[in-house]
XYZ file of C-alpha atoms in Angstrom:
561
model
C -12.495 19.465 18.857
C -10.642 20.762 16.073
C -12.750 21.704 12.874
C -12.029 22.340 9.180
C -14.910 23.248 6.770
C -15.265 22.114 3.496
C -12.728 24.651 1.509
C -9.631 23.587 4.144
C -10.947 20.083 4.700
C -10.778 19.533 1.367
C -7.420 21.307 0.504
C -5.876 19.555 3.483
C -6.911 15.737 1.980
C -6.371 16.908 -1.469
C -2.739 18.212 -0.955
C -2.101 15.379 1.048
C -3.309 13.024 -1.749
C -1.479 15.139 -4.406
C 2.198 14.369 -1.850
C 0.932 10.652 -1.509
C 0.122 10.414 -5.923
C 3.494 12.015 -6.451
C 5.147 9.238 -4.257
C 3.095 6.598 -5.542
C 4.772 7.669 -9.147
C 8.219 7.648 -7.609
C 7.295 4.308 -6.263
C 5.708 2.634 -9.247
C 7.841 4.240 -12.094
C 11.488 2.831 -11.145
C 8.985 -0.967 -10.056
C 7.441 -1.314 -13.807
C 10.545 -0.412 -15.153
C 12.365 -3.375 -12.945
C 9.426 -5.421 -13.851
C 8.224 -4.590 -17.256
C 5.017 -5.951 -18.479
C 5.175 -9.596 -17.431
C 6.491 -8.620 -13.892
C 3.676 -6.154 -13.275
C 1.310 -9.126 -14.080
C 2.848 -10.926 -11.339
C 1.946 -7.277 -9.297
C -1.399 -6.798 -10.682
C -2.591 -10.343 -10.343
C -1.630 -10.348 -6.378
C -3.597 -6.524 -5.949
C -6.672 -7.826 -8.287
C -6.760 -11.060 -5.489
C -6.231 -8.511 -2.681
C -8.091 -5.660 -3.181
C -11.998 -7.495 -3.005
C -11.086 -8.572 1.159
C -9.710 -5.259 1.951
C -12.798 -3.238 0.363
C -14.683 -6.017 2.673
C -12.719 -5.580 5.406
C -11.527 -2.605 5.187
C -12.918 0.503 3.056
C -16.004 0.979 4.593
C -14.874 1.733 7.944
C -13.308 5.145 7.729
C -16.600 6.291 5.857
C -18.907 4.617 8.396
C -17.260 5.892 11.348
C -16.839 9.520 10.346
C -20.236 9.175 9.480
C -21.496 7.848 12.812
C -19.141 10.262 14.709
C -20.168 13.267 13.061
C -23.760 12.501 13.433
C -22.965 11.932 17.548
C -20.782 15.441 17.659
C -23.936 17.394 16.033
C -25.972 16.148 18.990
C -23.083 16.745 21.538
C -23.462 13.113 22.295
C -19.189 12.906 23.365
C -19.399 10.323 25.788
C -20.497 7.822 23.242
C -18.462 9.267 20.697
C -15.780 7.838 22.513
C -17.569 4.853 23.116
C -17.955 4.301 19.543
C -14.118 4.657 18.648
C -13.168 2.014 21.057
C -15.664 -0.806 20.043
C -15.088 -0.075 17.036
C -10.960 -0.566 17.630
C -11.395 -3.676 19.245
C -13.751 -5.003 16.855
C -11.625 -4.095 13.502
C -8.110 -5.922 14.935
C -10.175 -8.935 15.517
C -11.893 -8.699 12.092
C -8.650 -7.843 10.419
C -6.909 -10.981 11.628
C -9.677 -12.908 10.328
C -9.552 -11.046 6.652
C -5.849 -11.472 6.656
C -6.194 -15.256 7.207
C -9.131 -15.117 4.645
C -6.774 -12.748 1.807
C -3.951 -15.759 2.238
C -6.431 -18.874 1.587
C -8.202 -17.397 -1.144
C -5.168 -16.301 -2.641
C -3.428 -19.361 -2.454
C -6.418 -21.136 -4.076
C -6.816 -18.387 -6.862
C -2.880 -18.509 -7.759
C -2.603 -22.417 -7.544
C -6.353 -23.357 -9.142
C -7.176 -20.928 -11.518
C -3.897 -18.682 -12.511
C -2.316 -22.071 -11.900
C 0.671 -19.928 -11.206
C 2.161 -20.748 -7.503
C 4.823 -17.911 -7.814
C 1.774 -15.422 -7.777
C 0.973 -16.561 -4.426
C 4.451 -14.620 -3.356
C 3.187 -11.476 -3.922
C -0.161 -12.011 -2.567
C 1.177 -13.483 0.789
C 3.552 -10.268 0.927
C 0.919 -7.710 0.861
C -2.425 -9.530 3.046
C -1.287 -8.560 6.548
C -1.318 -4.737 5.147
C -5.420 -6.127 5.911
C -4.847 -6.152 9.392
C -3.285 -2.572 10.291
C -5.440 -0.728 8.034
C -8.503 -2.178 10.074
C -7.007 -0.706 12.656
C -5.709 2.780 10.739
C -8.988 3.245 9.608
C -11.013 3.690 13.193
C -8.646 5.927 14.165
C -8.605 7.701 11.120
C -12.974 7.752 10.389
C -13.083 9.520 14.376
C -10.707 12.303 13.464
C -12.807 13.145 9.547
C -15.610 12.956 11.862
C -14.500 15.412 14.230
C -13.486 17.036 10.837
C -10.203 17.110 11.222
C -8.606 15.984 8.633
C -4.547 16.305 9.625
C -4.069 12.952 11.074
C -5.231 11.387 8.438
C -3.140 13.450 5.601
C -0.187 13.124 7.507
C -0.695 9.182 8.138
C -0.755 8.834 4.160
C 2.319 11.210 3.595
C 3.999 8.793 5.850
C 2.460 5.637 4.695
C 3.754 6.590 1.237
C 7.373 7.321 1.840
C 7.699 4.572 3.555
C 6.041 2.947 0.330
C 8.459 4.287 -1.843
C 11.918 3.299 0.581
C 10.867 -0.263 1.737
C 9.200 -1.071 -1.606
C 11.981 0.153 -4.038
C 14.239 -1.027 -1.562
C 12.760 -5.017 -1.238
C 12.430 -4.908 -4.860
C 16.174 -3.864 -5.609
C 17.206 -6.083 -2.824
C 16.027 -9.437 -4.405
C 17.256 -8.033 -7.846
C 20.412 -7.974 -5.918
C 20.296 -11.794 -4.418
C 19.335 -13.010 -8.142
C 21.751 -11.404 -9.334
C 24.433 -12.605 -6.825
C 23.641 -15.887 -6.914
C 23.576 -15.793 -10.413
C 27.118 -14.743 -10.597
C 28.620 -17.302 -7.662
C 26.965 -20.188 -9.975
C 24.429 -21.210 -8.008
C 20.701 -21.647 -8.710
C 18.740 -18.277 -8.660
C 15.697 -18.906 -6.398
C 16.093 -23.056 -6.614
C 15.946 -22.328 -10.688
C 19.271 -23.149 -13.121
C 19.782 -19.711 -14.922
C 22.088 -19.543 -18.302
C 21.978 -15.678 -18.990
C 20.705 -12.932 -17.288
C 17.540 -12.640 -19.372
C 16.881 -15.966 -17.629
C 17.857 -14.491 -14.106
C 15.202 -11.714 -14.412
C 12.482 -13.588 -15.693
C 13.167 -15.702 -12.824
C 13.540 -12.815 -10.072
C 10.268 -11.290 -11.500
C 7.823 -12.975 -8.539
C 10.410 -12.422 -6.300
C 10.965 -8.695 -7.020
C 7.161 -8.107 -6.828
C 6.842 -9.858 -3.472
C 9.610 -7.970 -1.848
C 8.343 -4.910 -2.914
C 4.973 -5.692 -2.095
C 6.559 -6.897 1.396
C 7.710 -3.061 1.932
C 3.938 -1.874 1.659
C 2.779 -4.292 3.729
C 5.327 -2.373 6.766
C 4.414 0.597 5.525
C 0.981 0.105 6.334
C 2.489 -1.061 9.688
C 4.214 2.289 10.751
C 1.625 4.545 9.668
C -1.036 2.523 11.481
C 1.336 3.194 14.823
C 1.469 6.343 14.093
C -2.067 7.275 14.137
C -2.550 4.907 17.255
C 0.291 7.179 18.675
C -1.519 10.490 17.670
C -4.965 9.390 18.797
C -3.981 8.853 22.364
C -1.495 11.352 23.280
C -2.203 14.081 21.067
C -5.084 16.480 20.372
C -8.492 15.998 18.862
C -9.420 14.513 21.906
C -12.812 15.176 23.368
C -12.586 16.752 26.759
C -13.718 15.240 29.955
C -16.176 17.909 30.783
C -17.596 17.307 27.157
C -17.938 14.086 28.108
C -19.846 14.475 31.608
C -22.238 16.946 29.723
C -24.147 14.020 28.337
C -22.588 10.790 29.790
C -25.490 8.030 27.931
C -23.718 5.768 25.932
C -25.295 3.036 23.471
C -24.399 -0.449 24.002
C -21.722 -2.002 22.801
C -23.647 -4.923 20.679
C -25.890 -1.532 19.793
C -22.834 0.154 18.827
C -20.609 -3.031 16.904
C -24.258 -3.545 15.079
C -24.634 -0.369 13.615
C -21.452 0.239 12.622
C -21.174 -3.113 10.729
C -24.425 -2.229 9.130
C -23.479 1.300 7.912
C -20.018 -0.626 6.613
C -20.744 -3.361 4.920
C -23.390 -1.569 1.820
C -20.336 0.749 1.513
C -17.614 -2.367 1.668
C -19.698 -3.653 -1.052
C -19.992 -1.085 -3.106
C -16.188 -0.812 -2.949
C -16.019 -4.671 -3.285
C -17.933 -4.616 -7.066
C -15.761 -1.166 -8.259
C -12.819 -4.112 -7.553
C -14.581 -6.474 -9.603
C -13.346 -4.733 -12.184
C -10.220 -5.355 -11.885
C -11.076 -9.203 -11.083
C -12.813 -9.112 -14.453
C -10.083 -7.866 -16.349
C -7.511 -9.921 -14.502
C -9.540 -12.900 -15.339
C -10.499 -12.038 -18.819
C -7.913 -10.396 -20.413
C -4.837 -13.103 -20.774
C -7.533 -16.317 -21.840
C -8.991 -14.723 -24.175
C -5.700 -12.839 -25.617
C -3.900 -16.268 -25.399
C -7.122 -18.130 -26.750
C -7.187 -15.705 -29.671
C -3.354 -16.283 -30.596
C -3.801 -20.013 -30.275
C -6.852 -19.689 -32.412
C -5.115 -17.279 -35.061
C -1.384 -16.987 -34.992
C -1.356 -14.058 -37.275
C -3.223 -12.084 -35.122
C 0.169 -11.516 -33.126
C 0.991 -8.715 -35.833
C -2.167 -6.941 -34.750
C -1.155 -6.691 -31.492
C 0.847 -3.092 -30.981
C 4.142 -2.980 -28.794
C 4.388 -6.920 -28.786
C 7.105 -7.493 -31.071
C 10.193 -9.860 -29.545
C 8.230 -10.870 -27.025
C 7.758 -14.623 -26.959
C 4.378 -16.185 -28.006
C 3.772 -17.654 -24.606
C 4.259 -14.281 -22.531
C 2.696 -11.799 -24.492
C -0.983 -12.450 -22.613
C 0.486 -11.460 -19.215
C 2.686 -8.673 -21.018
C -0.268 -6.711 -22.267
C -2.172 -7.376 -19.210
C 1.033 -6.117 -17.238
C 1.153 -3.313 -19.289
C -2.278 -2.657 -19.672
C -2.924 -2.624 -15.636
C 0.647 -1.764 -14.426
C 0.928 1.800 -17.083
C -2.115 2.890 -18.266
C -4.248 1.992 -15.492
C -1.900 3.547 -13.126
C -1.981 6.951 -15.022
C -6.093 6.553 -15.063
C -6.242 6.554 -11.148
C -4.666 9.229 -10.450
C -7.143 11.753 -10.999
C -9.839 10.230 -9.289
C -7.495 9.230 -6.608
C -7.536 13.136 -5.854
C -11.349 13.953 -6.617
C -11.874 11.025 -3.799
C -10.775 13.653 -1.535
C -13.276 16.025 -1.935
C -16.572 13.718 -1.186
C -14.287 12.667 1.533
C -14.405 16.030 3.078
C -17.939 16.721 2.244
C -19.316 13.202 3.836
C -18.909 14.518 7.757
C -19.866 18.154 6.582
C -23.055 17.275 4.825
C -24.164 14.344 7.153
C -24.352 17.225 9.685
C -26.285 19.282 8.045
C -28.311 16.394 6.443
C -29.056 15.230 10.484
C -29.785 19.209 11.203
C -32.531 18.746 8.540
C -30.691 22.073 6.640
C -31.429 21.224 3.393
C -30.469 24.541 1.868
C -26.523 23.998 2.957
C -26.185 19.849 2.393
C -27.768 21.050 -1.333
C -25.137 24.278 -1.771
C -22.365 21.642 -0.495
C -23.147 19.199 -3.054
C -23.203 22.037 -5.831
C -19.798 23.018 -4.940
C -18.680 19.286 -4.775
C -19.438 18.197 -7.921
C -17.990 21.894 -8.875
C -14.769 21.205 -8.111
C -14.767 17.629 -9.224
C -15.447 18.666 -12.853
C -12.997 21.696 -12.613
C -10.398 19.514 -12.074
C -11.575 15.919 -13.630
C -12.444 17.940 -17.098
C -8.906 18.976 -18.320
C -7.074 16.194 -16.639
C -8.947 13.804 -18.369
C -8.708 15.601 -21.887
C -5.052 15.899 -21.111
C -4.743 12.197 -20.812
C -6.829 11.324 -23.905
C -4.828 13.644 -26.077
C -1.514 13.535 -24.713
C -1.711 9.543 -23.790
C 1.701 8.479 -25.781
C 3.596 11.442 -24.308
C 2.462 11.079 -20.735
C 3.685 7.397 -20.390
C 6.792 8.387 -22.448
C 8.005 10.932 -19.874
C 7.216 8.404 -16.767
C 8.505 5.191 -18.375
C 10.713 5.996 -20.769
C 12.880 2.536 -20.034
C 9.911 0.718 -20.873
C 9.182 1.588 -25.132
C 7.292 -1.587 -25.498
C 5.041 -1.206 -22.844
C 4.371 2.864 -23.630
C 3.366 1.401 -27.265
C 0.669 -1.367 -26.378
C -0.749 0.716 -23.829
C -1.067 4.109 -24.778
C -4.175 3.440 -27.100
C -5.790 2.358 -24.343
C -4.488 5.010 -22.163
C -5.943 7.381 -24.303
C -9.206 5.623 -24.455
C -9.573 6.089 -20.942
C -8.802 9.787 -20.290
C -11.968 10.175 -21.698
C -13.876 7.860 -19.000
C -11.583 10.590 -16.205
C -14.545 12.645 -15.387
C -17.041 9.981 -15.319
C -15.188 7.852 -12.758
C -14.255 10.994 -10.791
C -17.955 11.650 -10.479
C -18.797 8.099 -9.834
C -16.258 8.152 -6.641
C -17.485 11.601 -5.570
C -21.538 10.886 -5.947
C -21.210 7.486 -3.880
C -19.496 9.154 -1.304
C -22.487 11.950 -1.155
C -25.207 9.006 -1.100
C -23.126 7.445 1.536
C -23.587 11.100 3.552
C -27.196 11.092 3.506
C -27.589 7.398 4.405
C -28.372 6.021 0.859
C -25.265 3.369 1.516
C -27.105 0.876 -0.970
C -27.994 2.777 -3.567
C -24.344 2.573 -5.625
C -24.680 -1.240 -5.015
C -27.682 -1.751 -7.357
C -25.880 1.015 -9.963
C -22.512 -1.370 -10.238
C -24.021 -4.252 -10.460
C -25.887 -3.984 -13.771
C -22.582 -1.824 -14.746
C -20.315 -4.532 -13.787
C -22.418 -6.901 -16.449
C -22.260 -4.421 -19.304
C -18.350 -4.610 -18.645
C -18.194 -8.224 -19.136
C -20.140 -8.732 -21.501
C -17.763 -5.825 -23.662
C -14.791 -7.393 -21.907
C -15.547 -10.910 -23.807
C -16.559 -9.324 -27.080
C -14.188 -6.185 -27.674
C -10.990 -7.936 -26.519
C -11.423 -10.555 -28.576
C -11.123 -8.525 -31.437
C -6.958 -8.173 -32.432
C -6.751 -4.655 -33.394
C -8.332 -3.483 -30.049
C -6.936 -6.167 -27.915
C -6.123 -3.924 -24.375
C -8.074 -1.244 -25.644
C -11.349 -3.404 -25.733
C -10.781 -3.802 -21.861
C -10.045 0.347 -21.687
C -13.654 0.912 -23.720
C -15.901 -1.622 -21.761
C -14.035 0.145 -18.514
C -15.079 3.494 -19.757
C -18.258 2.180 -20.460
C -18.889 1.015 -17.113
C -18.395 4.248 -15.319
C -20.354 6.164 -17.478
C -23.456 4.091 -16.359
C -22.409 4.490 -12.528
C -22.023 8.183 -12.651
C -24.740 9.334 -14.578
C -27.148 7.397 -12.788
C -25.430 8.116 -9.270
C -25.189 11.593 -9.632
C -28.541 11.950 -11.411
C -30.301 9.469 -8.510
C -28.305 12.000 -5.115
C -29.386 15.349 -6.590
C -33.613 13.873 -6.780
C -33.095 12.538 -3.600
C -31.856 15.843 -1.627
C -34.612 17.786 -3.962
C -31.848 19.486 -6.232
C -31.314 20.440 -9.490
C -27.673 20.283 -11.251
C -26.475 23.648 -12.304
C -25.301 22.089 -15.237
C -24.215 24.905 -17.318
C -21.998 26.571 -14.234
C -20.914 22.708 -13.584
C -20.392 21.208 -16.601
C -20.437 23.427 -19.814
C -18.060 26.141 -18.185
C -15.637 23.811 -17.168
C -15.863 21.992 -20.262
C -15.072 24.843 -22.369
C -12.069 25.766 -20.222
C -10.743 22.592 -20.608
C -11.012 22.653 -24.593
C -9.116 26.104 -24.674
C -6.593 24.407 -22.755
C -5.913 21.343 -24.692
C -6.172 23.332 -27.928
C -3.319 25.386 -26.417
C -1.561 22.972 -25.344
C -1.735 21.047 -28.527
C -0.267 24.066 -30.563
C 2.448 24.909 -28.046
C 3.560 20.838 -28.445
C 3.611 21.093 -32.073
C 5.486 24.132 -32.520
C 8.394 23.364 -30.105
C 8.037 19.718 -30.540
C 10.523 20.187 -33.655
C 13.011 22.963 -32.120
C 13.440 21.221 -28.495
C 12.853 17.688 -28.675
C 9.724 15.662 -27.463
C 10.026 15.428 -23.811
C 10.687 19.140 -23.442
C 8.197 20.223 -25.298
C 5.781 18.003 -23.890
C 6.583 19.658 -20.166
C 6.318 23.315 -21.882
C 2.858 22.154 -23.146
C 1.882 20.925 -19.732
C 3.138 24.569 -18.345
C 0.793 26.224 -20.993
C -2.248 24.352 -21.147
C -2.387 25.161 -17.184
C -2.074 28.926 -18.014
C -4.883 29.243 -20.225
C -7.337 26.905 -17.457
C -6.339 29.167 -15.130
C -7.573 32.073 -17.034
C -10.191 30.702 -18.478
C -11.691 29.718 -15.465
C -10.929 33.198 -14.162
C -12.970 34.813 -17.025
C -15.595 32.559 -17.139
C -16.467 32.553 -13.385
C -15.294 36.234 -12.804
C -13.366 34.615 -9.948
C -13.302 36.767 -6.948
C -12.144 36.986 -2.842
C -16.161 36.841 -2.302
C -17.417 34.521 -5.197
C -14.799 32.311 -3.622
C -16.038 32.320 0.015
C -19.941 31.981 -0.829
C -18.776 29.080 -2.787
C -16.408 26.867 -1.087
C -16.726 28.204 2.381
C -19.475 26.336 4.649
């Protein structure tokens, strides 16, 4: 079978994820700029419903499987191998009909009964049968990372994303089109009278969101045909005379059992990191609309919300709060993601070869690179905040002004989220699948509680949400990372990990924050801004260079396996 180490692995999933991030912009920009704040409630609401069945159903079988199949390849068990991947097929399409069903019910309830808002049902309906192919997507796609090879998978989610971008851009303009038409030939838009064409959009604005929504959903579809395409006809495959070397194979029950098992303390884990988002979709707008009913001056307080009407602005800082700066926070993370992604089938090999020494040097190099590149990134966001959501949703000035603070807020919780992601998928490598579930849940109560008492509280608002969110990862990744490293019998190098990196970063920002200001004046914002960006990368560069005394050999004894 075809094998990448960790270095090319890792490059391979990270590039891919970097394509895939740069679509998502091109995807969401041009959507929350249709939508605005109270449309991207409408999207936010239907993902924050979603999201909790597909980590169930979904996210914990492409880590489970590669997992199980890389164990299986170390001990040149192929036969079952095989075995494995088509239980595990069969299994997933039932369970993803089943989830599918499940996403619709207990969306419909959520939307009617507690949102009491049936047009957020639209949305929701569009994107549950995306459930059912990524069960599917995500067998095929945990046997080839456990094979360690990590193509089909990268070019699945290049796919999967441009499809994103042309069906969901395209449904979304599309019934911004029909409004629109109907509008104009005098009839009803959507069964609703319309006098102007504010009145047509606010309308659309479910409509809009569950078209585009619609296009992910197929998507999903295409890329999940794909892979099924690739994984029978192409290569990767394990030979027959690898197979007939060691033709045992565990039962099926056996098989289903153990995979479920492996799955479901990682589904969970995912499942609570959603509950998040459930807490802030659930939170935010009462309490924002309690506090204005409570105090009607407190509107004033309230940056970015002036002309909006009374009754919207809960779901308009929500919208803007999940649909801009939330966006922006995920993408870094997002890409570190990749790297324990690569790791998990490397270092469960070496963890089931009992080679400490290399699962220990593999972890060092993880967390490395996760701080070289979750450091600056996350300073750059902090600092920068106003100017980043500027340049990517420049139609949207209201929206860039009651969500930047938080924005900014949350740069700083970058590298503690990147860890979190990165250290849960190294406990998940060495069969501690549990452990992150105890960590989140006495983080998720810490973010409630906050959530309740900071939001409440005018002048934060959005940015109470953005702290308690910050505050929450910082318990998960200290005590995930801390709680790996005892358990494989390793220190942290935390000055070559942390206080090298960190000091990079700082030159960088301070560069970058010089080259804005000077130019800021002589070329205008936006320009200036992208010659600060230019800079700021420069001086990490170097500094990095200098600090580590990068060279072709200090490069392979760290990243290579």
């Amino acid at each position: 079978m075809k094998k990448q180490g960790f270095l090319l692995g890792s490059a391979i999933l990270m590039i891919s994820m970097l394509i895939t991030k740069v679509l998502g912009l091109i995807y969401k920009i041009p959507l929350t700029n249709i939508l605005g704040g109270e449309g991207m409630s409408y999207y936010s609401s239907a993902y924050s419903i979603f999201m909790p069945v597909f980590a169930i159903s979904v996210t914990g079988i492409t880590t489970a499987l590669s997992k199980i199949i890389s164990e299986n390849l170390s001990f040149k068990r192929y036969s079952n191998a095989i075995k494995i991947k088509r239980c595990a097929t069969v299994f997933f399409l039932l369970s993803g009909i089943v989830f599918t069903l499940l996403s619709l019910v207990s969306g419909y309830l959520i939307c009617v009964y507690i949102l009491h808002s049936r047009q957020a049902f639209l949305s929701v309906a569009a994107i549950s049968p995306s459930i059912f192919f990524a069960s599917v997507m995500s067998v095929q796609r945990g046997f080839f990372e456990g094979g360690r090879n990590m193509i089909p998978t990268c070019v699945s989610e290049v796919i999967e994303s441009i499809l994103k971008v042309l069906f969901g851009i395209g449904g979304a303009y599309l019934a911004l089109f029909v409004a629109n038409k109907q509008f104009l030939q005098g009839r009803t838009v959507f069964g609703i009278p319309c006098e102007t064409s504010e009145e047509v959009l606010k309308v659309a604005l479910p409509y809009i969101s569950a078209a585009s929504l619609l296009g992910v959903s197929l998507s999903t579809a295409i890329a999940t045909l794909y892979l099924l395409f690739i994984s029978h006809h192409k290569s990767n495959k394990i030979s027959f005379r690898q197979q007939l070397s060691d033709p045992t194979t565990d039962k099926a029950t056996s098989i289903i059992s153990f995979i479920v098992a492996l799955a479901i303390p990682m589904a969970l884990s995912c499942l609570i990191t959603n509950i998040v988002s459930i807490v802030d979709m659930l939170t935010i707008q009462p309490i924002i609309k309690s506090t204005i009913e409570q105090n009607p001056e407190s509107i004033s307080q309230l940056k970015g919300c002036e002309g909006v009407d009374s009754q919207s602005i809960p779901a308009f800082l929500y919208g803007s709060f999940s649909g801009l700066a939330l966006t922006v926070f995920s993408l870094v993370p997002s890409l570190t993601s990749m790297l324990g992604k690569s790791a998990l089938p490397n270092i469960s090999h070496y963890f089931a070869q009992g080679d400490l020494k290399s699962v220990c040097q593999q972890s060092q190099n993880t967390l490395f690179i996760t701080n070289l590149i979750s450091l600056p990134a996350g300073l750059g966001i902090a600092i920068f905040s106003k100017e980043i959501l500027t340049l990517l949703f420049s139609g949207r000035e209201a929206e860039v002004e009651a969500s930047c603070q938080s924005l900014s807020v949350l740069g700083f919780g970058v590298l503690f989220i990147s860890l979190t992601v990165t250290s849960f998928s190294l406990l998940q490598s060495i069969g501690r699948e549990k452990a992150p579930i105890y960590i989140l849940l006495s983080a998720v109560v810490i973010k409630i509680v906050l959530n309740l008492i900071l939001v409440r509280i005018p002048s934060l608002s959005i940015c109470g949400a953005a702290i308690s969110t910050v505050a929450f990862y910082i318990i998960t990744a200290v005590t995930s990372t801390a709680y790996y490293f005892k358990v494989i019998g390793c220190k942290i190098q935390f000055f070559e990990n942390f206080i090298k990196p960190l000091y990079a970063s700082i030159n960088c920002i301070m560069g970058g924050i010089l080259s804005n200001n000077c130019l800021k004046p002589r070329i205008g914002s936006t320009s200036a801004f992208l010659v600060c960006l230019i800079t700021s990368v420069i001086i990490y560069i170097f500094s990095v260079g200098i600090l580590y005394k990068m060279t072709k050999n200090s490069l392979k004894l760290r990243f290579l396996p």
